[in-house]
Short mmCIF file of N, CA and C in Angstrom, two decimals:
data_model
loop_
_atom_site.label_atom_id
_atom_site.label_comp_id
_atom_site.label_asym_id
_atom_site.label_seq_id
_atom_site.Cartn_x
_atom_site.Cartn_y
_atom_site.Cartn_z
N UNK O 29 -53.20 46.62 6.33
CA UNK O 29 -53.88 46.31 7.58
C UNK O 29 -53.10 46.97 8.72
N UNK O 30 -53.82 47.50 9.67
CA UNK O 30 -53.20 48.12 10.84
C UNK O 30 -52.52 47.04 11.69
N UNK O 31 -51.55 47.42 12.51
CA UNK O 31 -50.90 46.44 13.39
C UNK O 31 -51.92 45.75 14.29
N UNK O 32 -51.71 44.47 14.52
CA UNK O 32 -52.60 43.68 15.37
C UNK O 32 -51.78 42.94 16.42
N UNK O 33 -52.45 42.41 17.42
CA UNK O 33 -51.80 41.61 18.47
C UNK O 33 -52.00 40.14 18.15
N UNK O 34 -50.91 39.44 17.92
CA UNK O 34 -50.97 38.03 17.55
C UNK O 34 -50.97 37.16 18.79
N UNK O 35 -51.67 36.01 18.70
CA UNK O 35 -51.66 35.04 19.80
C UNK O 35 -51.71 33.64 19.26
N UNK O 36 -51.08 32.73 19.99
CA UNK O 36 -51.10 31.31 19.67
C UNK O 36 -52.13 30.62 20.53
N UNK O 37 -52.61 29.50 20.09
CA UNK O 37 -53.57 28.72 20.87
C UNK O 37 -52.95 28.25 22.17
N UNK O 38 -53.74 28.19 23.21
CA UNK O 38 -53.27 27.64 24.48
C UNK O 38 -53.00 26.14 24.34
N UNK O 39 -53.48 25.54 23.26
CA UNK O 39 -53.24 24.11 23.01
C UNK O 39 -51.93 23.87 22.25
N UNK O 40 -51.24 24.95 21.90
CA UNK O 40 -49.99 24.83 21.16
C UNK O 40 -48.93 24.18 22.04
N UNK O 41 -48.21 23.24 21.45
CA UNK O 41 -47.14 22.58 22.22
C UNK O 41 -45.78 23.19 21.91
N UNK O 42 -45.76 24.29 21.18
CA UNK O 42 -44.53 24.98 20.78
C UNK O 42 -43.60 24.10 19.97
N UNK O 43 -44.15 23.11 19.28
CA UNK O 43 -43.36 22.23 18.44
C UNK O 43 -43.15 22.78 17.04
N UNK O 44 -43.60 23.98 16.76
CA UNK O 44 -43.37 24.60 15.47
C UNK O 44 -44.48 24.39 14.46
N UNK O 45 -45.52 23.67 14.81
CA UNK O 45 -46.62 23.40 13.88
C UNK O 45 -47.82 24.24 14.27
N UNK O 46 -47.63 25.54 14.39
CA UNK O 46 -48.68 26.40 14.93
C UNK O 46 -49.05 27.52 13.97
N UNK O 47 -50.24 28.00 14.16
CA UNK O 47 -50.65 29.24 13.52
C UNK O 47 -50.98 30.21 14.64
N UNK O 48 -50.93 31.48 14.30
CA UNK O 48 -51.31 32.53 15.23
C UNK O 48 -52.46 33.29 14.61
N UNK O 49 -53.33 33.81 15.47
CA UNK O 49 -54.45 34.62 15.00
C UNK O 49 -54.44 35.95 15.73
N UNK O 50 -55.12 36.90 15.16
CA UNK O 50 -55.30 38.21 15.80
C UNK O 50 -56.81 38.46 15.87
N UNK O 51 -57.26 38.87 17.04
CA UNK O 51 -58.69 39.09 17.24
C UNK O 51 -59.05 40.57 17.34
N UNK O 52 -58.09 41.44 17.03
CA UNK O 52 -58.37 42.87 17.18
C UNK O 52 -58.43 43.62 15.85
N UNK O 53 -58.68 42.90 14.77
CA UNK O 53 -58.87 43.54 13.46
C UNK O 53 -60.37 43.58 13.18
N UNK O 54 -60.99 44.74 13.11
CA UNK O 54 -62.44 44.84 12.95
C UNK O 54 -62.96 44.05 11.74
N UNK O 55 -63.82 43.08 12.02
CA UNK O 55 -64.48 42.31 10.96
C UNK O 55 -63.64 41.22 10.32
N UNK O 56 -62.38 41.11 10.72
CA UNK O 56 -61.47 40.12 10.13
C UNK O 56 -60.76 39.33 11.21
N UNK O 57 -60.28 38.13 10.82
CA UNK O 57 -59.40 37.35 11.68
C UNK O 57 -58.15 37.02 10.86
N UNK O 58 -57.08 37.78 11.07
CA UNK O 58 -55.82 37.47 10.39
C UNK O 58 -55.20 36.20 10.98
N UNK O 59 -54.58 35.41 10.12
CA UNK O 59 -53.94 34.14 10.51
C UNK O 59 -52.56 34.11 9.87
N UNK O 60 -51.55 33.67 10.64
CA UNK O 60 -50.20 33.57 10.09
C UNK O 60 -49.49 32.34 10.66
N UNK O 61 -48.43 31.94 10.00
CA UNK O 61 -47.58 30.84 10.43
C UNK O 61 -46.67 31.35 11.54
N UNK O 62 -46.71 30.70 12.71
CA UNK O 62 -45.91 31.18 13.83
C UNK O 62 -44.41 31.06 13.58
N UNK O 63 -44.00 30.19 12.66
CA UNK O 63 -42.58 30.05 12.35
C UNK O 63 -42.07 31.18 11.47
N UNK O 64 -42.95 31.92 10.85
CA UNK O 64 -42.57 32.98 9.92
C UNK O 64 -43.40 34.24 10.20
N UNK O 65 -43.19 34.86 11.37
CA UNK O 65 -44.03 35.99 11.75
C UNK O 65 -43.94 37.20 10.83
N UNK O 66 -42.87 37.34 10.09
CA UNK O 66 -42.78 38.47 9.17
C UNK O 66 -43.25 38.09 7.76
N UNK O 67 -43.67 36.84 7.60
CA UNK O 67 -44.15 36.38 6.30
C UNK O 67 -45.59 36.78 6.04
N UNK O 68 -46.18 36.21 5.00
CA UNK O 68 -47.55 36.58 4.64
C UNK O 68 -48.56 36.09 5.67
N UNK O 69 -49.73 36.69 5.64
CA UNK O 69 -50.83 36.21 6.47
C UNK O 69 -52.10 36.21 5.64
N UNK O 70 -53.06 35.47 6.11
CA UNK O 70 -54.38 35.42 5.50
C UNK O 70 -55.34 36.15 6.42
N UNK O 71 -56.36 36.76 5.86
CA UNK O 71 -57.36 37.43 6.68
C UNK O 71 -58.73 36.91 6.25
N UNK O 72 -59.42 36.29 7.20
CA UNK O 72 -60.74 35.72 6.94
C UNK O 72 -61.82 36.61 7.53
N UNK O 73 -62.98 36.68 6.88
CA UNK O 73 -64.10 37.39 7.50
C UNK O 73 -64.40 36.74 8.87
N UNK O 74 -64.69 37.56 9.86
CA UNK O 74 -64.91 37.05 11.21
C UNK O 74 -66.01 35.98 11.26
N UNK O 75 -67.08 36.16 10.50
CA UNK O 75 -68.16 35.16 10.48
C UNK O 75 -67.67 33.82 9.94
N UNK O 76 -66.84 33.85 8.91
CA UNK O 76 -66.30 32.62 8.33
C UNK O 76 -65.38 31.94 9.34
N UNK O 77 -64.57 32.72 10.07
CA UNK O 77 -63.67 32.14 11.07
C UNK O 77 -64.48 31.48 12.19
N UNK O 78 -65.54 32.14 12.64
CA UNK O 78 -66.38 31.55 13.69
C UNK O 78 -67.00 30.24 13.22
N UNK O 79 -67.45 30.18 11.97
CA UNK O 79 -68.02 28.95 11.42
C UNK O 79 -66.96 27.85 11.34
N UNK O 80 -65.74 28.20 10.94
CA UNK O 80 -64.66 27.23 10.88
C UNK O 80 -64.36 26.66 12.28
N UNK O 81 -64.22 27.53 13.27
CA UNK O 81 -63.93 27.08 14.63
C UNK O 81 -65.07 26.20 15.15
N UNK O 82 -66.31 26.57 14.88
CA UNK O 82 -67.45 25.74 15.31
C UNK O 82 -67.38 24.37 14.64
N UNK O 83 -67.00 24.32 13.37
CA UNK O 83 -66.87 23.04 12.67
C UNK O 83 -65.77 22.18 13.25
N UNK O 84 -64.64 22.80 13.61
CA UNK O 84 -63.55 22.05 14.24
C UNK O 84 -64.03 21.47 15.56
N UNK O 85 -64.66 22.28 16.37
CA UNK O 85 -65.15 21.82 17.68
C UNK O 85 -66.18 20.71 17.53
N UNK O 86 -66.98 20.74 16.47
CA UNK O 86 -68.01 19.74 16.24
C UNK O 86 -67.45 18.46 15.59
N UNK O 87 -66.17 18.48 15.20
CA UNK O 87 -65.57 17.30 14.58
C UNK O 87 -65.89 17.16 13.10
N UNK O 88 -66.33 18.24 12.47
CA UNK O 88 -66.70 18.18 11.06
C UNK O 88 -65.55 17.85 10.11
N UNK O 89 -64.32 18.03 10.56
CA UNK O 89 -63.17 17.83 9.69
C UNK O 89 -62.38 16.58 10.05
N UNK O 90 -62.89 15.75 10.93
CA UNK O 90 -62.19 14.53 11.33
C UNK O 90 -61.07 14.85 12.30
N UNK O 91 -60.22 13.88 12.50
CA UNK O 91 -59.09 14.04 13.41
C UNK O 91 -57.80 13.73 12.67
N UNK O 92 -56.74 14.21 13.22
CA UNK O 92 -55.42 13.97 12.62
C UNK O 92 -54.67 12.95 13.44
#
């Protein structure tokens, strides 16, 4: 995968329990653990990521 620009959520409290995403990979949304930026990452199809985010916003996964 080509280099991407990683970003953390604006809701992150910097407590170490964060993921970062990149929105500049065509057709994909790479996701990584912010505590291990040189470690592995996952890449989801952009449509699947949008559906996941919509489900989170709708409360489909409950609360923690």
